[in-house]
Amino acid sequence: MSVTRKSFGKTKDGREADIYSFENKNGMVVEVTNFGVTIVKVIVPDRNGKKDDIVLGYDTIDGYFGNGSFFGSTIGPSANRIANASFTVDGERYQLPVNDGNNNLHSDYELGYHKMLWDAVIKDDNSVQFSLEDQDGNMGFPGNKKIELTVALTDENELKLIYHAESDKNTLINMTNHSYFNLAGHNAAPILEHKLCILASAYTPVVPGAIPTGEIAPVVGTPFDFTKPVAIGARIETENEQLKIGQGYDHNWVVDNFDGSIRKIAEVTEENSGRTMEVYTDQPGVQFYAGNCIAPVTGKSGAAYGKRSGFALETQVFPNSVNQENFPNAIFGPGKDYNTTTIYKFSW
C-alpha cells in the first residue's frame, strides 16, 4: 500500500494543486486532488484482470474549473437543494445563493468546497487528510467552520471518506461526494444495464424544482422500488410524475433501519465486467442520480460523456431537511460536531 503526491497544475489564482495516488495490493488505484477533494480516478480490475477507470472526470485541473455536473466533487457545506435558498437557525434567517430556479443547489457553484484548494497531509501509507477553514457568512452560511475529510484506500478495496467539521455557531452542514460511476468504464455505454439495489423501502417525493414535499412515501409498487436488484434502465422511462420531474431518477431514498451506525445501504453490479460496488454509510439518506442531465462534454482521454453516462449515490441527510421538521436534523455547532463516514467497496 502506498500514497504518492504529484502536481496537478495551478488554480485560477496561480496556486499549486496536487493529486494524490493510492494503490492497494490488489491493483486498485484511486487518485484524488486537493482542488475540491475531487476524486479524479478509481481504477478497478474486472473479472479477467483488465483494469478500467470507473469514474467520470477530466484529465487536467482545468476541466474541474467548470465541472457543471460536479464530477468527483466534495460538496459542502450543504449538498443538494434548499427551498427558496434560505433557512432559519436560532431565530435568525440566512439567505443563500439562488442558483437553481428559486432554490439553492450544492451551496455555490464557484465558492463551494468543490472549488476550494484544501490543505493536505499524507497521514499514513493508505490515507490523506484534507482540511480547510470556512469563515462565518461565506456563501450565506453562519459559523466559522473547520472542515476535515480523510480519504483512505484499504486492501479490502474500500474507498473511505471520513468527514469531520466543527463550527462556533449552529449551522447547516450536510456534505457528500458527487462521483459518477460507470462500472463498465468511464468511457463505456450508458449505465442503464447496471443492476441497482437500494436498501430503502421509502423515498422522498418532490415537487417541480426537486424540493421534497415532506412526505416519506413507500417505494412498493412504484418505479422507485430497488429493494431487490433491478436494472437502472428497466423502469426509468415509465410514465410517472416523479420520474418526469427528475427527468429520470434524481431522488432521495430513506435508508431502512437507520440508527446512526455504518451499514450497507446500496449495491450496484455490472455483469459484463463482473464489477460490484457496495455503499456503506451512517447517513439516513442517499440521493440516487442516474445522470439524466449530464451535458455533452469531453472527459478523460477524449471520452464523450452525456446523458446517463454515469450514476451517483450521494449519501446525505435528506434534501431541504433544514426546512422540514419531520426530516433528520442537519444542524451542527458548539457541542455537536459533524462526523460521518461513507465507504465505496469494490469487488470483481
CSV table of C-alpha atoms in Angstrom, one decimal:
chain,number,residue,atom,x,y,z
A,1,MET,CA,0.0,0.0,0.0
A,2,SER,CA,1.3,3.4,-0.9
A,3,VAL,CA,0.3,7.1,-1.3
A,4,THR,CA,2.2,9.4,-3.7
A,5,ARG,CA,1.8,13.0,-4.5
A,6,LYS,CA,2.5,15.0,-7.7
A,7,SER,CA,1.5,18.3,-9.2
A,8,PHE,CA,-2.0,18.6,-10.8
A,9,GLY,CA,-1.4,22.1,-12.2
A,10,LYS,CA,-2.3,25.6,-10.9
A,11,THR,CA,-5.6,27.0,-9.7
A,12,LYS,CA,-7.1,30.1,-11.4
A,13,ASP,CA,-5.3,32.3,-8.9
A,14,GLY,CA,-2.0,30.6,-9.6
A,15,ARG,CA,-1.7,28.3,-6.5
A,16,GLU,CA,-0.3,24.9,-6.9
A,17,ALA,CA,-2.7,21.9,-6.7
A,18,ASP,CA,-1.6,18.4,-6.1
A,19,ILE,CA,-3.0,15.0,-6.9
A,20,TYR,CA,-2.6,12.0,-4.5
A,21,SER,CA,-2.5,8.5,-5.8
A,22,PHE,CA,-3.4,5.5,-3.7
A,23,GLU,CA,-2.7,1.9,-4.7
A,24,ASN,CA,-3.5,-1.3,-2.8
A,25,LYS,CA,-2.2,-4.8,-3.0
A,26,ASN,CA,-5.0,-5.9,-5.4
A,27,GLY,CA,-4.1,-3.4,-8.1
A,28,MET,CA,-6.9,-0.9,-7.3
A,29,VAL,CA,-5.8,2.7,-7.8
A,30,VAL,CA,-7.6,5.9,-6.5
A,31,GLU,CA,-6.5,9.5,-7.5
A,32,VAL,CA,-7.7,12.5,-5.5
A,33,THR,CA,-6.8,16.1,-5.9
A,34,ASN,CA,-6.8,18.7,-3.1
A,35,PHE,CA,-8.7,21.0,-5.5
A,36,GLY,CA,-12.1,20.4,-4.1
A,37,VAL,CA,-11.1,17.0,-2.7
A,38,THR,CA,-12.2,15.7,-6.1
A,39,ILE,CA,-12.0,12.0,-6.9
A,40,VAL,CA,-10.3,12.0,-10.3
A,41,LYS,CA,-9.7,8.3,-10.9
A,42,VAL,CA,-10.9,5.0,-9.5
A,43,ILE,CA,-9.2,2.1,-11.4
A,44,VAL,CA,-10.5,-1.3,-10.7
A,45,PRO,CA,-9.8,-4.7,-12.3
A,46,ASP,CA,-12.6,-6.7,-13.9
A,47,ARG,CA,-13.2,-10.4,-13.5
A,48,ASN,CA,-10.4,-11.1,-16.1
A,49,GLY,CA,-7.9,-8.7,-14.5
A,50,LYS,CA,-8.4,-5.9,-17.1
A,51,LYS,CA,-8.2,-2.6,-15.3
A,52,ASP,CA,-10.6,0.3,-16.1
A,53,ASP,CA,-11.1,3.8,-14.7
A,54,ILE,CA,-14.7,3.8,-13.5
A,55,VAL,CA,-15.4,7.4,-12.5
A,56,LEU,CA,-16.2,10.3,-14.9
A,57,GLY,CA,-13.9,13.3,-14.8
A,58,TYR,CA,-11.2,15.3,-16.6
A,59,ASP,CA,-7.5,14.7,-17.4
A,60,THR,CA,-6.3,18.1,-16.0
A,61,ILE,CA,-7.3,20.6,-13.3
A,62,ASP,CA,-8.7,23.0,-16.0
A,63,GLY,CA,-11.6,20.7,-16.6
A,64,TYR,CA,-12.7,21.0,-12.9
A,65,PHE,CA,-12.8,24.8,-13.1
A,66,GLY,CA,-16.1,24.4,-14.8
A,67,ASN,CA,-17.4,20.9,-14.0
A,68,GLY,CA,-21.1,21.8,-14.2
A,69,SER,CA,-22.0,18.2,-13.4
A,70,PHE,CA,-19.8,18.1,-10.2
A,71,PHE,CA,-17.8,15.1,-11.4
A,72,GLY,CA,-16.0,13.6,-8.4
A,73,SER,CA,-16.7,16.7,-6.3
A,74,THR,CA,-16.8,17.0,-2.5
A,75,ILE,CA,-19.9,19.1,-1.9
A,76,GLY,CA,-20.2,21.5,1.1
A,77,PRO,CA,-21.1,22.9,3.4
A,78,SER,CA,-24.5,21.7,2.1
A,79,ALA,CA,-25.3,19.3,-0.6
A,80,ASN,CA,-28.5,19.0,-2.6
A,81,ARG,CA,-31.3,21.5,-2.6
A,82,ILE,CA,-32.6,24.1,-0.1
A,83,ALA,CA,-36.1,25.5,-0.8
A,84,ASN,CA,-36.1,29.3,-1.5
A,85,ALA,CA,-32.3,29.3,-0.9
A,86,SER,CA,-32.9,30.2,2.8
A,87,PHE,CA,-33.2,28.7,6.3
A,88,THR,CA,-33.6,29.7,9.9
A,89,VAL,CA,-31.3,28.7,12.8
A,90,ASP,CA,-31.7,30.0,16.3
A,91,GLY,CA,-34.3,32.5,15.2
A,92,GLU,CA,-32.1,34.1,12.5
A,93,ARG,CA,-32.8,33.7,8.8
A,94,TYR,CA,-30.0,33.1,6.4
A,95,GLN,CA,-30.1,33.8,2.7
A,96,LEU,CA,-28.0,31.6,0.3
A,97,PRO,CA,-27.2,32.0,-3.4
A,98,VAL,CA,-30.3,31.5,-5.6
A,99,ASN,CA,-28.7,29.2,-8.2
A,100,ASP,CA,-31.3,26.5,-9.1
A,101,GLY,CA,-34.6,28.1,-10.0
A,102,ASN,CA,-35.8,29.7,-6.7
A,103,ASN,CA,-33.6,27.3,-4.7
A,104,ASN,CA,-30.0,26.7,-3.6
A,105,LEU,CA,-28.2,23.7,-5.0
A,106,HIS,CA,-24.9,22.4,-3.6
A,107,SER,CA,-24.1,25.6,-1.7
A,108,ASP,CA,-22.5,27.6,-4.5
A,109,TYR,CA,-21.2,26.8,-8.0
A,110,GLU,CA,-18.0,28.8,-7.7
A,111,LEU,CA,-17.4,29.3,-4.0
A,112,GLY,CA,-18.4,25.9,-2.7
A,113,TYR,CA,-15.9,23.4,-1.2
A,114,HIS,CA,-15.6,21.6,-4.5
A,115,LYS,CA,-13.8,24.7,-5.9
A,116,MET,CA,-11.6,25.4,-2.9
A,117,LEU,CA,-7.9,24.4,-2.6
A,118,TRP,CA,-7.7,22.3,0.6
A,119,ASP,CA,-4.6,21.7,2.7
A,120,ALA,CA,-3.5,18.1,2.6
A,121,VAL,CA,-1.3,15.9,4.8
A,122,ILE,CA,-0.4,12.2,4.0
A,123,LYS,CA,-1.3,10.6,7.3
A,124,ASP,CA,0.0,7.1,6.6
A,125,ASP,CA,0.5,4.6,3.8
A,126,ASN,CA,-3.2,4.5,2.9
A,127,SER,CA,-4.8,7.8,3.8
A,128,VAL,CA,-4.6,11.6,3.2
A,129,GLN,CA,-6.3,14.2,5.5
A,130,PHE,CA,-7.6,17.2,3.7
A,131,SER,CA,-8.7,20.3,5.6
A,132,LEU,CA,-9.9,23.9,5.2
A,133,GLU,CA,-11.3,26.8,7.3
A,134,ASP,CA,-14.5,28.4,6.2
A,135,GLN,CA,-15.4,31.9,7.5
A,136,ASP,CA,-18.7,32.9,9.1
A,137,GLY,CA,-21.0,34.3,6.5
A,138,ASN,CA,-19.3,32.7,3.5
A,139,MET,CA,-22.0,31.7,0.9
A,140,GLY,CA,-24.5,32.9,3.5
A,141,PHE,CA,-23.9,30.1,6.0
A,142,PRO,CA,-23.3,31.0,9.7
A,143,GLY,CA,-20.3,29.9,11.7
A,144,ASN,CA,-16.5,29.8,11.5
A,145,LYS,CA,-16.0,26.2,10.4
A,146,LYS,CA,-13.1,23.8,10.4
A,147,ILE,CA,-13.6,21.0,7.9
A,148,GLU,CA,-11.6,17.8,7.6
A,149,LEU,CA,-12.0,15.0,5.1
A,150,THR,CA,-9.8,11.9,5.4
A,151,VAL,CA,-9.7,9.8,2.2
A,152,ALA,CA,-8.3,6.2,2.6
A,153,LEU,CA,-8.0,3.1,0.4
A,154,THR,CA,-7.8,-0.2,2.1
A,155,ASP,CA,-6.6,-3.7,1.0
A,156,GLU,CA,-10.3,-4.7,1.2
A,157,ASN,CA,-10.9,-2.5,-1.8
A,158,GLU,CA,-12.7,0.1,0.3
A,159,LEU,CA,-12.6,3.8,-0.7
A,160,LYS,CA,-13.3,5.5,2.7
A,161,LEU,CA,-14.5,9.1,3.1
A,162,ILE,CA,-14.4,10.2,6.7
A,163,TYR,CA,-15.8,13.7,7.3
A,164,HIS,CA,-15.4,15.9,10.4
A,165,ALA,CA,-16.5,19.5,10.9
A,166,GLU,CA,-16.7,22.0,13.8
A,167,SER,CA,-18.5,25.3,13.9
A,168,ASP,CA,-18.6,28.1,16.5
A,169,LYS,CA,-22.2,28.8,15.6
A,170,ASN,CA,-25.1,26.5,14.9
A,171,THR,CA,-25.1,26.0,11.2
A,172,LEU,CA,-26.2,23.7,8.3
A,173,ILE,CA,-23.7,21.0,7.4
A,174,ASN,CA,-24.7,18.3,5.0
A,175,MET,CA,-21.7,17.2,2.9
A,176,THR,CA,-21.4,14.5,0.3
A,177,ASN,CA,-19.3,13.2,-2.6
A,178,HIS,CA,-20.7,13.6,-6.1
A,179,SER,CA,-18.7,11.0,-8.0
A,180,TYR,CA,-20.3,9.5,-11.1
A,181,PHE,CA,-19.6,5.8,-11.5
A,182,ASN,CA,-19.8,3.6,-14.6
A,183,LEU,CA,-18.6,0.1,-13.6
A,184,ALA,CA,-18.0,-0.8,-17.2
A,185,GLY,CA,-15.5,2.0,-17.5
A,186,HIS,CA,-15.9,5.8,-17.5
A,187,ASN,CA,-16.0,5.8,-21.3
A,188,ALA,CA,-18.4,2.9,-21.7
A,189,ALA,CA,-22.1,2.9,-22.8
A,190,PRO,CA,-24.7,4.5,-20.5
A,191,ILE,CA,-25.4,2.8,-17.2
A,192,LEU,CA,-28.9,1.6,-17.9
A,193,GLU,CA,-28.0,-2.1,-17.7
A,194,HIS,CA,-26.3,-1.8,-14.3
A,195,LYS,CA,-28.3,-3.6,-11.6
A,196,LEU,CA,-29.0,-1.5,-8.5
A,197,CYS,CA,-30.2,-2.4,-5.1
A,198,ILE,CA,-31.0,0.3,-2.5
A,199,LEU,CA,-31.9,-1.0,1.0
A,200,ALA,CA,-34.7,1.6,1.4
A,201,SER,CA,-38.4,0.9,1.4
A,202,ALA,CA,-39.3,4.6,1.2
A,203,TYR,CA,-38.2,7.7,-0.6
A,204,THR,CA,-39.0,11.5,-0.5
A,205,PRO,CA,-41.2,12.6,-3.4
A,206,VAL,CA,-40.5,16.1,-4.8
A,207,VAL,CA,-42.4,19.0,-6.4
A,208,PRO,CA,-41.1,20.7,-9.6
A,209,GLY,CA,-37.8,22.2,-8.7
A,210,ALA,CA,-36.9,18.9,-6.9
A,211,ILE,CA,-37.7,20.1,-3.4
A,212,PRO,CA,-39.1,17.3,-1.3
A,213,THR,CA,-42.8,17.6,-0.4
A,214,GLY,CA,-42.1,16.4,3.2
A,215,GLU,CA,-43.8,13.1,2.6
A,216,ILE,CA,-41.9,9.8,3.2
A,217,ALA,CA,-43.5,7.6,0.6
A,218,PRO,CA,-43.3,3.8,0.2
A,219,VAL,CA,-41.5,2.6,-2.9
A,220,VAL,CA,-43.5,-0.6,-3.2
A,221,GLY,CA,-45.5,-0.8,-6.5
A,222,THR,CA,-43.5,2.2,-7.9
A,223,PRO,CA,-40.5,2.5,-10.3
A,224,PHE,CA,-38.6,3.6,-7.1
A,225,ASP,CA,-38.5,0.1,-5.7
A,226,PHE,CA,-34.9,-1.1,-5.7
A,227,THR,CA,-35.2,-3.2,-2.6
A,228,LYS,CA,-34.2,-6.1,-4.9
A,229,PRO,CA,-31.7,-5.7,-7.7
A,230,VAL,CA,-33.2,-4.1,-10.8
A,231,ALA,CA,-31.6,-2.7,-14.0
A,232,ILE,CA,-31.4,1.1,-13.7
A,233,GLY,CA,-33.0,1.4,-17.1
A,234,ALA,CA,-35.8,-1.1,-16.6
A,235,ARG,CA,-38.4,1.5,-15.4
A,236,ILE,CA,-36.6,4.8,-15.9
A,237,GLU,CA,-38.9,5.8,-18.8
A,238,THR,CA,-42.1,4.7,-17.1
A,239,GLU,CA,-45.0,7.2,-17.2
A,240,ASN,CA,-44.6,8.6,-13.7
A,241,GLU,CA,-45.0,12.1,-12.4
A,242,GLN,CA,-41.9,11.8,-10.2
A,243,LEU,CA,-39.7,10.5,-13.0
A,244,LYS,CA,-41.0,13.3,-15.2
A,245,ILE,CA,-39.9,15.9,-12.6
A,246,GLY,CA,-36.4,14.4,-12.3
A,247,GLN,CA,-36.1,13.5,-16.0
A,248,GLY,CA,-35.4,10.1,-14.5
A,249,TYR,CA,-34.1,9.1,-11.1
A,250,ASP,CA,-32.8,12.1,-9.1
A,251,HIS,CA,-34.4,11.5,-5.7
A,252,ASN,CA,-33.5,10.8,-2.1
A,253,TRP,CA,-34.1,7.3,-0.7
A,254,VAL,CA,-34.8,6.8,3.1
A,255,VAL,CA,-32.4,4.2,4.5
A,256,ASP,CA,-34.1,1.4,6.2
A,257,ASN,CA,-33.5,0.9,10.0
A,258,PHE,CA,-31.3,4.0,10.3
A,259,ASP,CA,-29.7,4.2,13.7
A,260,GLY,CA,-26.5,6.2,13.0
A,261,SER,CA,-24.2,3.2,12.6
A,262,ILE,CA,-22.3,2.4,9.4
A,263,ARG,CA,-24.3,-0.1,7.4
A,264,LYS,CA,-24.6,-1.3,3.8
A,265,ILE,CA,-27.3,0.8,2.0
A,266,ALA,CA,-26.8,0.0,-1.7
A,267,GLU,CA,-25.1,-2.3,-4.2
A,268,VAL,CA,-24.6,-1.9,-7.9
A,269,THR,CA,-23.4,-4.7,-10.3
A,270,GLU,CA,-22.2,-4.5,-13.9
A,271,GLU,CA,-22.5,-8.1,-15.2
A,272,ASN,CA,-20.2,-7.9,-18.2
A,273,SER,CA,-17.2,-6.8,-16.2
A,274,GLY,CA,-18.2,-8.6,-13.0
A,275,ARG,CA,-17.6,-5.4,-11.0
A,276,THR,CA,-19.7,-4.7,-8.0
A,277,MET,CA,-19.8,-1.6,-5.8
A,278,GLU,CA,-21.3,-1.6,-2.3
A,279,VAL,CA,-22.1,1.6,-0.5
A,280,TYR,CA,-21.9,1.8,3.3
A,281,THR,CA,-22.8,4.9,5.4
A,282,ASP,CA,-24.1,6.2,8.7
A,283,GLN,CA,-26.3,8.7,7.0
A,284,PRO,CA,-30.1,8.5,6.8
A,285,GLY,CA,-30.5,9.1,3.1
A,286,VAL,CA,-28.9,8.6,-0.3
A,287,GLN,CA,-29.6,10.6,-3.4
A,288,PHE,CA,-29.6,8.2,-6.4
A,289,TYR,CA,-29.0,10.3,-9.6
A,290,ALA,CA,-29.0,8.5,-12.9
A,291,GLY,CA,-27.1,11.2,-14.7
A,292,ASN,CA,-30.1,12.3,-16.6
A,293,CYS,CA,-28.9,15.9,-17.2
A,294,ILE,CA,-25.2,15.3,-17.9
A,295,ALA,CA,-24.5,17.9,-20.6
A,296,PRO,CA,-22.4,16.5,-23.5
A,297,VAL,CA,-18.8,17.1,-22.6
A,298,THR,CA,-15.4,15.7,-23.4
A,299,GLY,CA,-13.9,13.9,-20.4
A,300,LYS,CA,-10.8,11.9,-19.7
A,301,SER,CA,-8.8,10.5,-22.6
A,302,GLY,CA,-11.3,12.2,-25.0
A,303,ALA,CA,-14.3,10.3,-23.7
A,304,ALA,CA,-17.7,11.6,-24.8
A,305,TYR,CA,-19.9,12.0,-21.7
A,306,GLY,CA,-23.6,12.6,-21.9
A,307,LYS,CA,-27.0,11.6,-20.6
A,308,ARG,CA,-26.7,8.7,-18.2
A,309,SER,CA,-23.0,8.1,-18.8
A,310,GLY,CA,-22.7,7.6,-15.0
A,311,PHE,CA,-24.7,7.4,-11.8
A,312,ALA,CA,-24.2,8.9,-8.4
A,313,LEU,CA,-25.1,7.6,-5.0
A,314,GLU,CA,-24.7,10.6,-2.7
A,315,THR,CA,-25.0,9.8,1.0
A,316,GLN,CA,-26.6,12.6,2.9
A,317,VAL,CA,-29.2,14.0,5.3
A,318,PHE,CA,-32.4,14.5,3.2
A,319,PRO,CA,-32.6,17.5,0.9
A,320,ASN,CA,-34.1,20.6,2.5
A,321,SER,CA,-34.1,18.9,5.9
A,322,VAL,CA,-33.3,22.3,7.5
A,323,ASN,CA,-36.8,23.4,6.4
A,324,GLN,CA,-38.7,20.2,7.1
A,325,GLU,CA,-39.4,19.5,10.8
A,326,ASN,CA,-40.1,15.8,10.2
A,327,PHE,CA,-36.8,15.2,8.4
A,328,PRO,CA,-33.5,14.4,10.1
A,329,ASN,CA,-31.6,17.2,11.7
A,330,ALA,CA,-28.6,18.7,9.8
A,331,ILE,CA,-27.7,21.5,12.3
A,332,PHE,CA,-24.3,21.3,13.9
A,333,GLY,CA,-22.4,23.7,16.1
A,334,PRO,CA,-20.9,24.2,19.6
A,335,GLY,CA,-21.1,20.9,21.4
A,336,LYS,CA,-22.2,19.0,18.4
A,337,ASP,CA,-19.6,18.3,15.8
A,338,TYR,CA,-20.4,16.9,12.3
A,339,ASN,CA,-19.0,13.3,11.9
A,340,THR,CA,-19.9,10.9,9.1
A,341,THR,CA,-18.3,8.1,7.1
A,342,THR,CA,-19.1,6.8,3.7
A,343,ILE,CA,-17.4,3.7,2.1
A,344,TYR,CA,-17.5,2.6,-1.5
A,345,LYS,CA,-16.4,-1.0,-1.6
A,346,PHE,CA,-15.5,-2.8,-4.8
A,347,SER,CA,-15.2,-6.4,-5.9
A,348,TRP,CA,-14.8,-8.2,-9.2
